[in-house]
mmCIF file of C-alpha atoms in Angstrom:
data_model
loop_
_atom_site.group_PDB
_atom_site.id
_atom_site.type_symbol
_atom_site.label_atom_id
_atom_site.label_comp_id
_atom_site.label_asym_id
_atom_site.label_seq_id
_atom_site.Cartn_x
_atom_site.Cartn_y
_atom_site.Cartn_z
ATOM 1 C CA MET A 654 79.490 75.566 41.207
ATOM 2 C CA ILE A 655 76.262 74.184 42.351
ATOM 3 C CA ARG A 656 75.018 70.822 40.969
ATOM 4 C CA ALA A 657 71.363 70.189 40.995
ATOM 5 C CA ILE A 658 70.760 66.313 41.012
ATOM 6 C CA ILE A 659 67.598 66.237 38.872
ATOM 7 C CA GLN A 660 65.270 63.148 39.121
ATOM 8 C CA ALA A 661 61.447 62.265 39.541
ATOM 9 C CA GLY A 662 58.641 63.819 37.568
ATOM 10 C CA PHE A 663 57.947 67.145 35.703
ATOM 11 C CA GLY A 664 56.883 69.138 38.933
ATOM 12 C CA ASN A 665 59.859 67.403 40.788
ATOM 13 C CA GLN A 666 62.192 68.490 38.360
ATOM 14 C CA LEU A 667 60.781 72.520 38.218
ATOM 15 C CA PHE A 668 60.900 72.469 42.215
ATOM 16 C CA GLN A 669 64.729 71.180 41.938
ATOM 17 C CA TYR A 670 65.703 73.462 39.670
ATOM 18 C CA ALA A 671 63.843 76.250 41.120
ATOM 19 C CA THR A 672 65.752 75.907 44.441
ATOM 20 C CA CYS A 673 69.318 75.366 43.056
ATOM 21 C CA TYR A 674 69.245 78.175 40.567
ATOM 22 C CA SER A 675 68.556 80.626 42.974
ATOM 23 C CA LEU A 676 71.084 79.249 45.448
ATOM 24 C CA ALA A 677 73.338 79.334 42.607
ATOM 25 C CA LYS A 678 72.188 82.998 42.265
ATOM 26 C CA GLU A 679 72.754 83.847 45.988
ATOM 27 C CA LEU A 680 76.117 82.124 46.122
ATOM 28 C CA GLY A 681 77.519 83.881 42.678
ATOM 29 C CA GLN A 682 78.067 80.228 41.161
ATOM 30 C CA GLU A 683 77.521 78.454 38.206
ATOM 31 C CA LEU A 684 74.554 75.621 37.862
ATOM 32 C CA GLN A 685 75.039 72.364 36.722
ATOM 33 C CA LEU A 686 72.574 69.996 35.984
ATOM 34 C CA ASP A 687 72.815 66.176 36.602
ATOM 35 C CA ILE A 688 70.376 63.974 35.026
ATOM 36 C CA SER A 689 72.051 60.692 35.643
ATOM 37 C CA PHE A 690 68.744 59.583 37.419
ATOM 38 C CA PHE A 691 66.748 59.194 34.185
ATOM 39 C CA ASP A 692 68.781 56.473 32.636
ATOM 40 C CA ASP A 693 69.785 54.396 36.069
ATOM 41 C CA PHE A 694 65.583 54.640 36.496
ATOM 42 C CA ASN A 695 64.292 53.501 32.810
ATOM 43 C CA ARG A 696 67.086 50.949 32.831
ATOM 44 C CA LYS A 697 65.116 49.035 35.467
ATOM 45 C CA GLU A 698 62.355 48.483 33.141
ATOM 46 C CA ARG A 699 59.822 50.384 35.393
ATOM 47 C CA ASP A 700 55.983 50.600 33.909
ATOM 48 C CA ASN A 701 55.969 54.674 34.755
ATOM 49 C CA GLY A 702 59.251 55.796 32.632
ATOM 50 C CA ARG A 703 60.868 59.182 33.333
ATOM 51 C CA ILE A 704 62.503 61.686 31.143
ATOM 52 C CA ASN A 705 64.195 65.208 31.443
ATOM 53 C CA ASN A 706 61.915 67.773 30.465
ATOM 54 C CA LEU A 707 63.800 70.893 31.579
ATOM 55 C CA ASP A 708 65.670 70.694 28.149
ATOM 56 C CA LYS A 709 62.566 71.417 26.512
ATOM 57 C CA LEU A 710 61.961 74.648 29.000
ATOM 58 C CA ASN A 711 63.396 78.163 28.142
ATOM 59 C CA ILE A 712 65.719 77.805 31.050
ATOM 60 C CA ASP A 713 68.927 79.954 31.221
ATOM 61 C CA SER A 714 72.355 78.185 30.092
ATOM 62 C CA CYS A 715 73.425 75.757 32.144
ATOM 63 C CA SER A 716 76.134 72.763 31.883
ATOM 64 C CA VAL A 717 74.555 69.072 31.923
ATOM 65 C CA ILE A 718 76.205 66.115 33.001
ATOM 66 C CA ASN A 719 74.816 62.132 32.587
ATOM 67 C CA PHE A 720 76.986 59.369 34.248
ATOM 68 C CA PRO A 721 74.244 56.935 34.865
ATOM 69 C CA GLU A 722 76.221 54.554 37.420
ATOM 70 C CA SER A 723 76.392 57.659 39.416
ATOM 71 C CA TYR A 724 73.073 58.006 41.084
ATOM 72 C CA TRP A 725 72.611 54.829 42.987
ATOM 73 C CA LEU A 726 76.057 56.481 44.332
ATOM 74 C CA TYR A 727 74.017 59.544 45.645
ATOM 75 C CA ARG A 728 71.511 57.315 47.114
ATOM 76 C CA LEU A 729 74.046 55.601 49.170
ATOM 77 C CA LYS A 730 75.456 58.763 50.170
ATOM 78 C CA GLN A 731 72.358 59.685 51.094
ATOM 79 C CA LYS A 732 72.171 57.085 53.567
ATOM 80 C CA LEU A 733 75.521 57.244 55.014
ATOM 81 C CA PRO A 734 76.537 60.490 56.162
ATOM 82 C CA PHE A 735 79.906 60.118 56.457
ATOM 83 C CA LEU A 736 80.043 60.011 52.947
ATOM 84 C CA ARG A 737 78.306 62.916 52.155
ATOM 85 C CA PHE A 738 80.400 64.254 49.815
ATOM 86 C CA SER A 739 80.788 64.663 45.903
ATOM 87 C CA PHE A 740 83.405 65.696 43.247
ATOM 88 C CA VAL A 741 82.289 68.536 41.574
ATOM 89 C CA ASP A 742 84.152 70.119 38.724
ATOM 90 C CA GLY A 743 87.205 68.300 40.122
ATOM 91 C CA ARG A 744 86.422 69.699 43.525
ATOM 92 C CA LEU A 745 85.762 67.493 46.584
ATOM 93 C CA VAL A 746 82.545 69.605 47.862
ATOM 94 C CA PRO A 747 79.609 68.510 50.286
ATOM 95 C CA LEU A 748 76.855 66.467 48.935
ATOM 96 C CA VAL A 749 73.627 68.415 50.710
ATOM 97 C CA CYS A 750 70.906 65.787 51.105
ATOM 98 C CA GLU A 751 67.355 66.716 52.154
ATOM 99 C CA ASP A 752 65.321 65.401 54.955
ATOM 100 C CA ILE A 753 62.970 63.319 52.241
ATOM 101 C CA PRO A 754 59.988 62.936 54.387
ATOM 102 C CA ASN A 755 60.109 66.532 55.376
ATOM 103 C CA CYS A 756 60.541 67.581 51.636
ATOM 104 C CA ARG A 757 57.935 70.144 51.992
ATOM 105 C CA GLU A 758 59.311 71.889 54.978
ATOM 106 C CA PHE A 759 61.725 74.754 54.634
ATOM 107 C CA GLN A 760 65.314 73.249 55.246
ATOM 108 C CA SER A 761 67.695 75.990 54.369
ATOM 109 C CA HIS A 762 69.778 75.181 57.227
ATOM 110 C CA LEU A 763 70.738 72.533 55.019
ATOM 111 C CA PHE A 764 72.931 74.835 52.777
ATOM 112 C CA ARG A 765 75.031 76.425 55.649
ATOM 113 C CA SER A 766 77.561 73.799 54.921
ATOM 114 C CA ILE A 767 78.148 75.106 51.181
ATOM 115 C CA GLY A 768 81.055 76.957 50.970
ATOM 116 C CA LYS A 769 82.703 78.477 48.084
ATOM 117 C CA ARG A 770 83.872 75.206 46.128
ATOM 118 C CA GLY A 771 79.981 74.658 45.620
ATOM 119 C CA ALA A 772 78.138 71.533 46.913
ATOM 120 C CA ALA A 773 75.979 68.769 44.780
ATOM 121 C CA VAL A 774 72.248 69.049 46.161
ATOM 122 C CA LEU A 775 69.864 66.114 46.003
ATOM 123 C CA GLY A 776 66.172 66.551 47.354
ATOM 124 C CA PHE A 777 62.609 67.571 46.315
ATOM 125 C CA TRP A 778 62.724 71.061 47.984
ATOM 126 C CA GLN A 779 59.158 71.425 47.637
ATOM 127 C CA ASN A 780 58.900 75.113 49.092
ATOM 128 C CA THR A 781 58.354 78.322 47.643
ATOM 129 C CA LYS A 782 60.822 79.751 50.123
ATOM 130 C CA TYR A 783 63.842 78.373 48.620
ATOM 131 C CA PHE A 784 63.241 80.501 45.538
ATOM 132 C CA ASP A 785 60.441 83.336 45.830
ATOM 133 C CA LYS A 786 63.341 86.005 45.262
ATOM 134 C CA TYR A 787 63.797 85.035 41.914
ATOM 135 C CA ILE A 788 60.298 83.855 40.672
ATOM 136 C CA LEU A 789 59.976 86.416 38.041
ATOM 137 C CA GLU A 790 63.197 84.937 36.545
ATOM 138 C CA LEU A 791 61.913 81.506 36.991
ATOM 139 C CA LYS A 792 58.472 82.111 35.232
ATOM 140 C CA ARG A 793 60.193 83.455 32.530
ATOM 141 C CA GLN A 794 62.159 80.086 31.880
ATOM 142 C CA PHE A 795 59.477 78.107 32.933
ATOM 143 C CA THR A 796 58.139 78.393 29.083
ATOM 144 C CA PRO A 797 58.238 76.064 26.238
ATOM 145 C CA GLY A 798 61.311 76.423 24.573
ATOM 146 C CA TYR A 799 60.032 74.785 21.050
ATOM 147 C CA GLN A 800 57.674 75.597 18.806
ATOM 148 C CA LEU A 801 54.149 74.809 19.912
ATOM 149 C CA GLU A 802 52.112 72.279 17.135
ATOM 150 C CA ASP A 803 48.855 73.375 15.731
ATOM 151 C CA GLU A 804 46.875 70.742 17.617
ATOM 152 C CA VAL A 805 48.122 72.471 20.965
ATOM 153 C CA LEU A 806 47.859 76.618 19.728
ATOM 154 C CA GLN A 807 44.259 75.489 18.380
ATOM 155 C CA LEU A 808 43.678 74.211 21.999
ATOM 156 C CA HIS A 809 45.068 77.033 23.737
ATOM 157 C CA ASP A 810 42.899 79.584 21.547
ATOM 158 C CA VAL A 811 39.695 77.688 22.916
ATOM 159 C CA ILE A 812 40.911 77.804 26.452
ATOM 160 C CA ASP A 813 42.041 81.587 26.192
ATOM 161 C CA SER A 814 38.640 82.436 24.967
ATOM 162 C CA GLU A 815 36.378 80.659 28.027
ATOM 163 C CA GLN A 816 36.264 80.635 31.295
ATOM 164 C CA SER A 817 38.321 77.676 31.492
ATOM 165 C CA VAL A 818 39.124 75.719 34.304
ATOM 166 C CA GLY A 819 41.995 73.366 34.186
ATOM 167 C CA VAL A 820 41.317 69.954 36.006
ATOM 168 C CA HIS A 821 44.399 67.974 36.814
ATOM 169 C CA ILE A 822 43.499 64.263 37.966
ATOM 170 C CA ARG A 823 46.363 62.134 38.798
ATOM 171 C CA ARG A 824 46.043 58.411 39.175
ATOM 172 C CA GLY A 825 49.007 56.331 38.446
ATOM 173 C CA ASP A 826 51.438 55.803 41.176
ATOM 174 C CA PHE A 827 48.628 57.733 43.444
ATOM 175 C CA VAL A 828 46.066 55.212 43.357
ATOM 176 C CA LYS A 829 48.633 52.341 44.554
ATOM 177 C CA LEU A 830 49.702 54.995 47.509
ATOM 178 C CA GLY A 831 46.380 55.946 48.190
ATOM 179 C CA TRP A 832 46.781 59.443 47.505
ATOM 180 C CA SER A 833 44.484 59.349 44.513
ATOM 181 C CA LYS A 834 40.983 61.764 44.592
ATOM 182 C CA GLY A 835 38.079 60.068 43.899
ATOM 183 C CA THR A 836 35.273 61.573 41.529
ATOM 184 C CA GLU A 837 33.558 63.398 44.810
ATOM 185 C CA TYR A 838 36.448 65.822 45.224
ATOM 186 C CA TYR A 839 36.344 66.972 41.836
ATOM 187 C CA ASN A 840 32.885 66.915 41.412
ATOM 188 C CA LYS A 841 32.758 69.123 44.174
ATOM 189 C CA GLY A 842 35.027 71.858 42.823
ATOM 190 C CA MET A 843 33.414 71.719 39.851
ATOM 191 C CA ASP A 844 29.693 72.189 41.453
ATOM 192 C CA PHE A 845 31.603 75.040 43.300
ATOM 193 C CA LEU A 846 32.975 77.124 40.527
ATOM 194 C CA ARG A 847 29.524 76.693 38.436
ATOM 195 C CA LYS A 848 28.117 78.671 41.313
ATOM 196 C CA TYR A 849 30.804 81.270 40.853
ATOM 197 C CA LEU A 850 31.502 81.621 36.943
ATOM 198 C CA ASP A 851 29.759 82.397 34.092
ATOM 199 C CA LYS A 852 29.168 79.267 32.136
ATOM 200 C CA PRO A 853 32.901 77.521 32.801
ATOM 201 C CA HIS A 854 34.243 74.858 30.920
ATOM 202 C CA PHE A 855 36.701 72.046 32.548
ATOM 203 C CA TYR A 856 39.529 71.081 30.572
ATOM 204 C CA ILE A 857 40.494 67.513 32.194
ATOM 205 C CA VAL A 858 44.234 66.601 32.174
ATOM 206 C CA THR A 859 45.204 63.535 33.837
ATOM 207 C CA ASP A 860 47.690 60.338 33.393
ATOM 208 C CA ASP A 861 44.647 57.685 33.160
ATOM 209 C CA VAL A 862 42.737 58.907 29.780
ATOM 210 C CA ASP A 863 40.174 55.611 30.371
ATOM 211 C CA TRP A 864 39.501 56.583 33.946
ATOM 212 C CA ALA A 865 38.670 59.864 33.041
ATOM 213 C CA GLN A 866 36.720 59.532 29.565
ATOM 214 C CA ASN A 867 34.564 56.656 31.909
ATOM 215 C CA GLN A 868 33.694 59.195 34.358
ATOM 216 C CA TYR A 869 33.016 62.563 32.521
ATOM 217 C CA LYS A 870 32.117 61.378 29.140
ATOM 218 C CA ASN A 871 28.364 62.442 29.611
ATOM 219 C CA VAL A 872 29.275 65.901 31.114
ATOM 220 C CA ASP A 873 28.752 68.714 28.927
ATOM 221 C CA ASP A 874 30.818 71.469 30.069
ATOM 222 C CA ALA A 875 33.811 69.023 30.676
ATOM 223 C CA THR A 876 36.555 68.361 27.683
ATOM 224 C CA ILE A 877 39.499 65.430 28.210
ATOM 225 C CA ILE A 878 42.706 66.755 26.739
ATOM 226 C CA ASN A 879 44.718 64.193 24.889
ATOM 227 C CA VAL A 880 47.019 65.729 22.677
ATOM 228 C CA HIS A 881 49.075 63.385 20.427
ATOM 229 C CA THR A 882 52.149 65.434 20.246
ATOM 230 C CA THR A 883 55.887 64.990 20.482
ATOM 231 C CA ASN A 884 55.988 66.691 23.662
ATOM 232 C CA LYS A 885 52.362 65.387 24.676
ATOM 233 C CA ASP A 886 53.378 65.643 28.748
ATOM 234 C CA ILE A 887 54.769 69.451 28.755
ATOM 235 C CA ASP A 888 52.279 70.715 26.149
ATOM 236 C CA GLU A 889 49.507 69.367 28.560
ATOM 237 C CA PHE A 890 50.776 70.956 31.264
ATOM 238 C CA PHE A 891 51.245 74.406 29.666
ATOM 239 C CA LEU A 892 47.321 73.893 28.393
ATOM 240 C CA LEU A 893 46.404 73.138 32.361
ATOM 241 C CA SER A 894 48.325 76.429 33.487
ATOM 242 C CA THR A 895 46.738 78.327 30.653
ATOM 243 C CA CYS A 896 43.228 78.108 31.910
ATOM 244 C CA ARG A 897 41.814 80.902 33.817
ATOM 245 C CA HIS A 898 41.182 78.284 36.955
ATOM 246 C CA GLN A 899 42.365 75.460 38.223
ATOM 247 C CA ILE A 900 41.283 72.237 40.470
ATOM 248 C CA ILE A 901 44.666 70.286 41.133
ATOM 249 C CA SER A 902 45.152 67.108 42.900
ATOM 250 C CA GLU A 903 48.017 67.082 45.509
ATOM 251 C CA SER A 904 50.428 66.147 42.758
ATOM 252 C CA THR A 905 53.788 68.759 42.045
ATOM 253 C CA PHE A 906 52.279 68.741 38.442
ATOM 254 C CA GLY A 907 49.232 70.085 39.139
ATOM 255 C CA TRP A 908 50.597 72.661 41.572
ATOM 256 C CA TRP A 909 52.821 74.357 39.261
ATOM 257 C CA ALA A 910 50.273 74.589 36.884
ATOM 258 C CA ALA A 911 48.116 76.719 39.357
ATOM 259 C CA TYR A 912 50.955 78.613 40.361
ATOM 260 C CA LEU A 913 52.135 79.611 37.380
ATOM 261 C CA ASN A 914 48.628 81.051 36.421
ATOM 262 C CA THR A 915 49.012 84.527 35.608
ATOM 263 C CA ASN A 916 45.070 85.208 35.929
ATOM 264 C CA LYS A 917 45.206 87.509 38.905
ATOM 265 C CA GLU A 918 41.115 86.457 39.580
ATOM 266 C CA LYS A 919 41.909 82.812 39.342
ATOM 267 C CA TYR A 920 40.044 80.160 41.509
ATOM 268 C CA VAL A 921 42.584 77.274 42.400
ATOM 269 C CA ILE A 922 40.847 74.599 44.543
ATOM 270 C CA VAL A 923 43.031 72.344 46.254
ATOM 271 C CA PRO A 924 41.983 68.916 48.412
ATOM 272 C CA LYS A 925 41.755 69.935 52.028
ATOM 273 C CA THR A 926 43.999 66.970 53.013
ATOM 274 C CA ALA A 927 47.018 68.322 51.021
ATOM 275 C CA LYS A 928 49.668 68.468 53.049
ATOM 276 C CA GLY A 929 52.606 71.370 52.880
ATOM 277 C CA GLN A 930 52.901 74.652 52.912
ATOM 278 C CA ILE A 931 52.637 74.769 49.235
ATOM 279 C CA PHE A 932 48.948 74.154 49.407
ATOM 280 C CA ASN A 933 48.464 76.796 52.144
ATOM 281 C CA ASN A 934 48.015 79.842 49.918
ATOM 282 C CA LYS A 935 45.202 81.858 51.440
ATOM 283 C CA GLU A 936 43.880 82.566 48.201
ATOM 284 C CA TRP A 937 43.372 78.955 47.429
ATOM 285 C CA ILE A 938 40.397 77.473 48.416
ATOM 286 C CA LYS A 939 40.274 73.481 50.084
ATOM 287 C CA ILE A 940 37.484 71.497 49.382
#
């Protein structure tokens, strides 16, 4: 069995699932999701709560476990290589830990220790080489597994009828870390697409609606998406990916929206400073 230790935000969850799903397929093993991270993270009363969003998708059937006390044990074992083992389905198996600072590099050599008993897998795995072989199966699964509400369906129809451009503005923790892109980047991307597209309309998805409204309230061809639905974050993600083109931040949330975009003639604009192979798509434009 392959146990995927799911953690962090939605974009990271998609990378973790995609990598471990593909690994399980390659090894002919069952897949199990460990979602212990979320209770451990949220009980510490952090400002930016996290939830498991994989259960809102059409992912293939797999078992799920949640032992809130176990996530800190994974992190401890990550720091102490001689403790990198875990019990999965009653069997002692290796705990495969990614080299986190290089999470966007292809580290498949770490999987060589996995035997017939399986493994627990901890990391972010932000590289398409882990799952390229199964991308069609994953795209089928990375769709809403619930009935979209009327507000979202109406927006979807409008977006689908226009030369729509999804703009993902990530602020929040990115501002604190110095990774946030200012209006100069987004404005430059918008001006670029105004030259090449006939009457584009920009649909902004952001974790800081107040900031975006202040910056773009007088821009006639821009609309800030701020739905009031049960599955707000996921609904906004799928609306972002539905747009014909994208301008994205360095966030994995925006990356997946652009990656899942099925428009064969899409423009995707990314920051020129974005690091990692996932942003080096030769068809994407760096600004």
